[in-house]
PDB file of C-alpha atoms in Angstrom:
ATOM      1  CA  MET A   1     135.771 117.939  41.455  1.00  0.00           C
ATOM      2  CA  GLY A   2     134.971 115.454  39.292  1.00  0.00           C
ATOM      3  CA  LEU A   3     135.510 115.191  35.524  1.00  0.00           C
ATOM      4  CA  THR A   4     134.820 118.036  33.473  1.00  0.00           C
ATOM      5  CA  ILE A   5     135.832 119.297  30.034  1.00  0.00           C
ATOM      6  CA  HIS A   6     136.882 123.292  29.901  1.00  0.00           C
ATOM      7  CA  TYR A   7     136.451 125.050  26.725  1.00  0.00           C
ATOM      8  CA  SER A   8     136.953 128.643  25.464  1.00  0.00           C
ATOM      9  CA  PHE A   9     135.590 130.155  22.067  1.00  0.00           C
ATOM     10  CA  LYS A  10     137.099 133.241  20.337  1.00  0.00           C
ATOM     11  CA  THR A  11     135.873 135.183  17.348  1.00  0.00           C
ATOM     12  CA  ASP A  12     137.462 137.516  15.014  1.00  0.00           C
ATOM     13  CA  THR A  13     134.406 139.957  15.287  1.00  0.00           C
ATOM     14  CA  GLU A  14     133.511 142.726  16.829  1.00  0.00           C
ATOM     15  CA  GLN A  15     129.600 142.702  15.805  1.00  0.00           C
ATOM     16  CA  ALA A  16     126.714 141.513  17.529  1.00  0.00           C
ATOM     17  CA  PHE A  17     124.765 140.075  14.335  1.00  0.00           C
ATOM     18  CA  GLU A  18     127.703 138.019  13.304  1.00  0.00           C
ATOM     19  CA  ALA A  19     128.360 136.706  17.034  1.00  0.00           C
ATOM     20  CA  TYR A  20     124.350 136.028  16.924  1.00  0.00           C
ATOM     21  CA  GLN A  21     124.927 134.118  13.607  1.00  0.00           C
ATOM     22  CA  LEU A  22     127.656 131.925  15.063  1.00  0.00           C
ATOM     23  CA  ILE A  23     125.347 131.007  18.229  1.00  0.00           C
ATOM     24  CA  GLU A  24     122.030 130.736  16.217  1.00  0.00           C
ATOM     25  CA  ARG A  25     124.398 127.753  14.174  1.00  0.00           C
ATOM     26  CA  LEU A  26     125.665 125.994  17.043  1.00  0.00           C
ATOM     27  CA  HIS A  27     122.310 126.175  18.409  1.00  0.00           C
ATOM     28  CA  GLN A  28     120.732 124.411  15.433  1.00  0.00           C
ATOM     29  CA  PHE A  29     123.395 121.654  15.683  1.00  0.00           C
ATOM     30  CA  ALA A  30     122.668 121.167  19.278  1.00  0.00           C
ATOM     31  CA  LEU A  31     119.186 120.292  18.313  1.00  0.00           C
ATOM     32  CA  THR A  32     120.403 117.675  16.106  1.00  0.00           C
ATOM     33  CA  LEU A  33     122.102 115.826  19.091  1.00  0.00           C
ATOM     34  CA  PRO A  34     120.545 113.525  22.109  1.00  0.00           C
ATOM     35  CA  PHE A  35     120.833 116.097  24.729  1.00  0.00           C
ATOM     36  CA  MET A  36     117.676 116.075  26.943  1.00  0.00           C
ATOM     37  CA  GLN A  37     116.722 119.858  26.424  1.00  0.00           C
ATOM     38  CA  VAL A  38     118.063 122.756  24.366  1.00  0.00           C
ATOM     39  CA  ASN A  39     116.637 126.096  25.236  1.00  0.00           C
ATOM     40  CA  SER A  40     116.075 129.213  23.440  1.00  0.00           C
ATOM     41  CA  ILE A  41     118.731 131.767  22.613  1.00  0.00           C
ATOM     42  CA  VAL A  42     119.131 134.960  24.771  1.00  0.00           C
ATOM     43  CA  GLU A  43     120.593 138.249  24.242  1.00  0.00           C
ATOM     44  CA  LEU A  44     121.627 140.041  27.688  1.00  0.00           C
ATOM     45  CA  ASN A  45     123.228 143.311  28.413  1.00  0.00           C
ATOM     46  CA  GLU A  46     125.688 143.974  31.189  1.00  0.00           C
ATOM     47  CA  ASN A  47     122.787 144.756  34.003  1.00  0.00           C
ATOM     48  CA  GLU A  48     121.128 141.538  33.174  1.00  0.00           C
ATOM     49  CA  VAL A  49     123.800 139.577  33.260  1.00  0.00           C
ATOM     50  CA  GLN A  50     124.565 141.087  36.635  1.00  0.00           C
ATOM     51  CA  ASN A  51     121.286 140.968  37.750  1.00  0.00           C
ATOM     52  CA  THR A  52     120.891 137.401  39.540  1.00  0.00           C
ATOM     53  CA  ASP A  53     119.333 135.503  42.170  1.00  0.00           C
ATOM     54  CA  ALA A  54     118.910 131.756  43.004  1.00  0.00           C
ATOM     55  CA  THR A  55     115.677 131.417  41.174  1.00  0.00           C
ATOM     56  CA  ASP A  56     117.020 132.981  37.998  1.00  0.00           C
ATOM     57  CA  PRO A  57     116.902 129.976  35.238  1.00  0.00           C
ATOM     58  CA  LEU A  58     120.157 131.784  33.744  1.00  0.00           C
ATOM     59  CA  LEU A  59     122.234 131.761  37.167  1.00  0.00           C
ATOM     60  CA  CYS A  60     124.481 129.344  36.110  1.00  0.00           C
ATOM     61  CA  LEU A  61     125.279 131.007  32.365  1.00  0.00           C
ATOM     62  CA  LYS A  62     125.654 134.293  33.952  1.00  0.00           C
ATOM     63  CA  ILE A  63     128.235 132.839  36.734  1.00  0.00           C
ATOM     64  CA  HIS A  64     130.219 131.506  33.627  1.00  0.00           C
ATOM     65  CA  ALA A  65     130.359 134.449  31.722  1.00  0.00           C
ATOM     66  CA  ALA A  66     132.179 136.123  34.179  1.00  0.00           C
ATOM     67  CA  LYS A  67     135.611 136.514  33.599  1.00  0.00           C
ATOM     68  CA  THR A  68     137.938 136.291  36.690  1.00  0.00           C
ATOM     69  CA  LYS A  69     141.254 138.131  37.147  1.00  0.00           C
ATOM     70  CA  ILE A  70     143.587 138.567  40.048  1.00  0.00           C
ATOM     71  CA  VAL A  71     144.281 142.324  41.009  1.00  0.00           C
ATOM     72  CA  ASP A  72     146.149 143.108  43.993  1.00  0.00           C
ATOM     73  CA  PHE A  73     145.646 139.803  45.768  1.00  0.00           C
ATOM     74  CA  GLU A  74     141.844 140.524  44.984  1.00  0.00           C
ATOM     75  CA  ILE A  75     139.401 138.310  42.828  1.00  0.00           C
ATOM     76  CA  ASP A  76     137.800 140.798  40.048  1.00  0.00           C
ATOM     77  CA  LYS A  77     134.855 139.942  38.218  1.00  0.00           C
ATOM     78  CA  ILE A  78     134.667 140.965  34.824  1.00  0.00           C
ATOM     79  CA  TYR A  79     130.683 140.798  33.590  1.00  0.00           C
ATOM     80  CA  PRO A  80     130.294 140.843  29.733  1.00  0.00           C
ATOM     81  CA  ILE A  81     128.697 144.107  28.479  1.00  0.00           C
ATOM     82  CA  SER A  82     126.548 141.996  25.898  1.00  0.00           C
ATOM     83  CA  LEU A  83     125.950 138.684  26.043  1.00  0.00           C
ATOM     84  CA  ILE A  84     124.628 135.798  23.383  1.00  0.00           C
ATOM     85  CA  GLY A  85     124.091 132.353  24.317  1.00  0.00           C
ATOM     86  CA  PHE A  86     121.743 129.705  25.187  1.00  0.00           C
ATOM     87  CA  THR A  87     121.699 126.801  27.701  1.00  0.00           C
ATOM     88  CA  ILE A  88     121.528 122.864  27.551  1.00  0.00           C
ATOM     89  CA  TYR A  89     120.422 120.580  29.968  1.00  0.00           C
ATOM     90  CA  ALA A  90     122.768 117.602  28.271  1.00  0.00           C
ATOM     91  CA  ALA A  91     121.565 114.454  30.751  1.00  0.00           C
ATOM     92  CA  GLN A  92     120.980 113.572  34.119  1.00  0.00           C
ATOM     93  CA  GLY A  93     123.860 113.975  36.218  1.00  0.00           C
ATOM     94  CA  CYS A  94     125.839 116.490  33.928  1.00  0.00           C
ATOM     95  CA  GLU A  95     125.884 120.060  34.478  1.00  0.00           C
ATOM     96  CA  GLU A  96     123.930 122.376  32.397  1.00  0.00           C
ATOM     97  CA  LEU A  97     126.149 123.140  29.187  1.00  0.00           C
ATOM     98  CA  ASP A  98     126.790 126.960  28.465  1.00  0.00           C
ATOM     99  CA  ILE A  99     127.192 127.811  24.885  1.00  0.00           C
ATOM    100  CA  PHE A 100     127.809 131.487  24.340  1.00  0.00           C
ATOM    101  CA  LEU A 101     129.768 134.711  23.104  1.00  0.00           C
ATOM    102  CA  GLY A 102     130.485 137.828  25.247  1.00  0.00           C
ATOM    103  CA  ARG A 103     131.813 141.199  24.779  1.00  0.00           C
ATOM    104  CA  TYR A 104     133.958 142.588  27.526  1.00  0.00           C
ATOM    105  CA  SER A 105     134.923 146.060  28.707  1.00  0.00           C
ATOM    106  CA  ASP A 106     139.129 145.063  28.217  1.00  0.00           C
ATOM    107  CA  SER A 107     138.329 143.344  24.640  1.00  0.00           C
ATOM    108  CA  HIS A 108     136.513 144.367  21.452  1.00  0.00           C
ATOM    109  CA  ILE A 109     135.673 140.801  20.003  1.00  0.00           C
ATOM    110  CA  TRP A 110     133.128 138.248  21.071  1.00  0.00           C
ATOM    111  CA  GLU A 111     134.494 135.241  23.297  1.00  0.00           C
ATOM    112  CA  ALA A 112     133.787 132.923  25.972  1.00  0.00           C
ATOM    113  CA  HIS A 113     135.347 130.395  28.769  1.00  0.00           C
ATOM    114  CA  SER A 114     133.264 127.923  30.280  1.00  0.00           C
ATOM    115  CA  PHE A 115     133.257 124.338  31.449  1.00  0.00           C
ATOM    116  CA  CYS A 116     130.975 121.202  32.256  1.00  0.00           C
ATOM    117  CA  LYS A 117     131.326 118.580  34.868  1.00  0.00           C
ATOM    118  CA  THR A 118     130.122 115.440  33.034  1.00  0.00           C
ATOM    119  CA  GLN A 119     131.235 112.808  35.421  1.00  0.00           C
ATOM    120  CA  TYR A 120     128.021 112.292  37.914  1.00  0.00           C
ATOM    121  CA  ALA A 121     126.351 111.630  34.414  1.00  0.00           C
ATOM    122  CA  ALA A 122     127.978 108.134  35.354  1.00  0.00           C
ATOM    123  CA  LEU A 123     125.865 107.189  38.523  1.00  0.00           C
ATOM    124  CA  GLU A 124     123.676 104.274  38.564  1.00  0.00           C
ATOM    125  CA  GLU A 125     120.478 106.253  39.376  1.00  0.00           C
ATOM    126  CA  TYR A 126     121.070 108.743  36.369  1.00  0.00           C
ATOM    127  CA  GLY A 127     122.207 105.449  33.456  1.00  0.00           C
ATOM    128  CA  GLY A 128     125.481 104.803  34.559  1.00  0.00           C
ATOM    129  CA  ILE A 129     128.191 104.505  32.127  1.00  0.00           C
ATOM    130  CA  LEU A 130     126.202 104.714  28.830  1.00  0.00           C
ATOM    131  CA  ASN A 131     124.767 107.704  29.976  1.00  0.00           C
ATOM    132  CA  PHE A 132     127.789 109.251  30.701  1.00  0.00           C
ATOM    133  CA  ILE A 133     129.582 108.055  27.677  1.00  0.00           C
ATOM    134  CA  LYS A 134     126.401 109.789  25.504  1.00  0.00           C
ATOM    135  CA  VAL A 135     126.400 112.873  27.110  1.00  0.00           C
ATOM    136  CA  HIS A 136     130.379 113.382  27.082  1.00  0.00           C
ATOM    137  CA  THR A 137     130.797 112.537  23.133  1.00  0.00           C
ATOM    138  CA  SER A 138     127.502 114.952  22.444  1.00  0.00           C
ATOM    139  CA  ILE A 139     129.448 117.884  24.129  1.00  0.00           C
ATOM    140  CA  VAL A 140     132.819 116.716  22.016  1.00  0.00           C
ATOM    141  CA  LEU A 141     130.695 117.351  18.790  1.00  0.00           C
ATOM    142  CA  MET A 142     129.542 120.433  19.941  1.00  0.00           C
ATOM    143  CA  LEU A 143     133.029 121.324  20.553  1.00  0.00           C
ATOM    144  CA  ASP A 144     133.856 119.910  17.006  1.00  0.00           C
ATOM    145  CA  GLU A 145     131.117 122.082  15.434  1.00  0.00           C
ATOM    146  CA  ALA A 146     132.472 125.226  16.598  1.00  0.00           C
ATOM    147  CA  GLN A 147     135.849 123.991  15.770  1.00  0.00           C
ATOM    148  CA  LYS A 148     134.162 124.019  12.504  1.00  0.00           C
ATOM    149  CA  LEU A 149     132.813 127.381  12.449  1.00  0.00           C
ATOM    150  CA  GLY A 150     136.637 128.903  13.547  1.00  0.00           C
ATOM    151  CA  ILE A 151     135.373 130.091  16.819  1.00  0.00           C
ATOM    152  CA  LEU A 152     136.704 127.389  19.100  1.00  0.00           C
ATOM    153  CA  GLU A 153     140.114 128.469  21.101  1.00  0.00           C
ATOM    154  CA  GLU A 154     141.034 125.697  23.334  1.00  0.00           C
ATOM    155  CA  VAL A 155     139.738 122.434  24.999  1.00  0.00           C
ATOM    156  CA  VAL A 156     140.840 120.766  28.050  1.00  0.00           C
ATOM    157  CA  ASP A 157     138.897 117.417  28.620  1.00  0.00           C
ATOM    158  CA  GLU A 158     140.023 115.766  31.640  1.00  0.00           C
ATOM    159  CA  SER A 159     139.067 112.538  30.200  1.00  0.00           C
ATOM    160  CA  HIS A 160     141.327 112.836  27.239  1.00  0.00           C
ATOM    161  CA  TYR A 161     138.665 112.078  24.639  1.00  0.00           C
ATOM    162  CA  TRP A 162     139.110 115.120  22.970  1.00  0.00           C
ATOM    163  CA  GLU A 163     142.598 114.320  21.952  1.00  0.00           C
ATOM    164  CA  ASP A 164     142.289 110.630  21.272  1.00  0.00           C
ATOM    165  CA  ARG A 165     138.531 110.031  20.430  1.00  0.00           C
ATOM    166  CA  ASN A 166     139.002 106.431  21.881  1.00  0.00           C
ATOM    167  CA  LEU A 167     135.453 104.972  23.269  1.00  0.00           C
ATOM    168  CA  LYS A 168     137.269 102.278  25.178  1.00  0.00           C
ATOM    169  CA  LYS A 169     139.886 104.778  26.832  1.00  0.00           C
ATOM    170  CA  LEU A 170     137.056 107.003  27.821  1.00  0.00           C
ATOM    171  CA  ILE A 171     135.310 104.058  29.581  1.00  0.00           C
ATOM    172  CA  GLU A 172     138.515 103.059  31.118  1.00  0.00           C
ATOM    173  CA  GLU A 173     138.787 106.604  32.536  1.00  0.00           C
ATOM    174  CA  ILE A 174     135.389 107.207  33.916  1.00  0.00           C
ATOM    175  CA  MET A 175     135.711 103.705  35.657  1.00  0.00           C
ATOM    176  CA  ILE A 176     138.829 105.331  37.203  1.00  0.00           C
ATOM    177  CA  TRP A 177     137.406 108.331  38.146  1.00  0.00           C
ATOM    178  CA  GLN A 178     134.124 106.880  39.637  1.00  0.00           C
ATOM    179  CA  GLY A 179     136.327 104.491  41.901  1.00  0.00           C
ATOM    180  CA  LEU A 180     138.594 107.330  42.727  1.00  0.00           C
ATOM    181  CA  THR A 181     135.305 109.579  43.839  1.00  0.00           C
ATOM    182  CA  SER A 182     133.875 106.520  45.502  1.00  0.00           C
ATOM    183  CA  GLU A 183     137.056 106.226  47.583  1.00  0.00           C
ATOM    184  CA  VAL A 184     136.712 109.943  48.943  1.00  0.00           C
ATOM    185  CA  GLY A 185     133.192 109.712  49.561  1.00  0.00           C
ATOM    186  CA  GLU A 186     134.210 106.556  52.030  1.00  0.00           C
ATOM    187  CA  ILE A 187     136.818 108.876  53.727  1.00  0.00           C
ATOM    188  CA  LEU A 188     134.338 111.991  54.121  1.00  0.00           C
ATOM    189  CA  GLY A 189     131.801 109.403  55.793  1.00  0.00           C
ATOM    190  CA  GLU A 190     134.389 108.250  58.081  1.00  0.00           C
ATOM    191  CA  ILE A 191     135.597 111.860  59.061  1.00  0.00           C
ATOM    192  CA  SER A 192     131.669 112.801  59.803  1.00  0.00           C
ATOM    193  CA  ARG A 193     131.327 109.810  61.733  1.00  0.00           C
ATOM    194  CA  ASN A 194     134.637 110.345  63.857  1.00  0.00           C
ATOM    195  CA  SER A 195     134.356 112.875  66.611  1.00  0.00           C
ATOM    196  CA  SER A 196     138.046 113.648  66.650  1.00  0.00           C
ATOM    197  CA  PHE A 197     136.795 115.484  63.664  1.00  0.00           C
ATOM    198  CA  ASN A 198     134.276 117.839  65.412  1.00  0.00           C
ATOM    199  CA  TYR A 199     136.047 121.157  64.765  1.00  0.00           C
ATOM    200  CA  LEU A 200     135.503 120.770  61.243  1.00  0.00           C
ATOM    201  CA  ASN A 201     132.128 120.971  61.899  1.00  0.00           C
TER     202      ASN A 201
END
């Protein structure tokens, strides 16, 4: 739960070096934006992607890289055979932004599907609305760059800023989301204090 921007990349290449060049272009562009930290590009094989633990700094990237399919009512995860990408710590309160391309066993091309929750960058302890605006608009600029490179397949921006590019509407939208989140938090607090809900514990 929380305002999120979803995105997918799709290339027409089967070549790893071409996928690397695309990621390298995005990496160079990311360094021009006001992100907290842009990490180095990594190249991983299937075993490396699946080898994770809680202390792995690439854990979120690896989780996001797995495609999910439902087969016979069971969730099946498809990990990339190869992955090229990098992680961005965009701002305090914002989820990690993963920029990558993967090649999967069910496809010959390089592609990616991921998301980044930006809402909690708007919390006062992280800088409030201005912090949120900075990070959300920067992520949109990253996706603009992917579009220029011809690899952006789809964007679903729950704030609708991707479509209308209206800062006033973006501010109004995050204020609505923050109000809703506060209300939900208050209700959850009441539930935790009410003994009639002990069966939930």
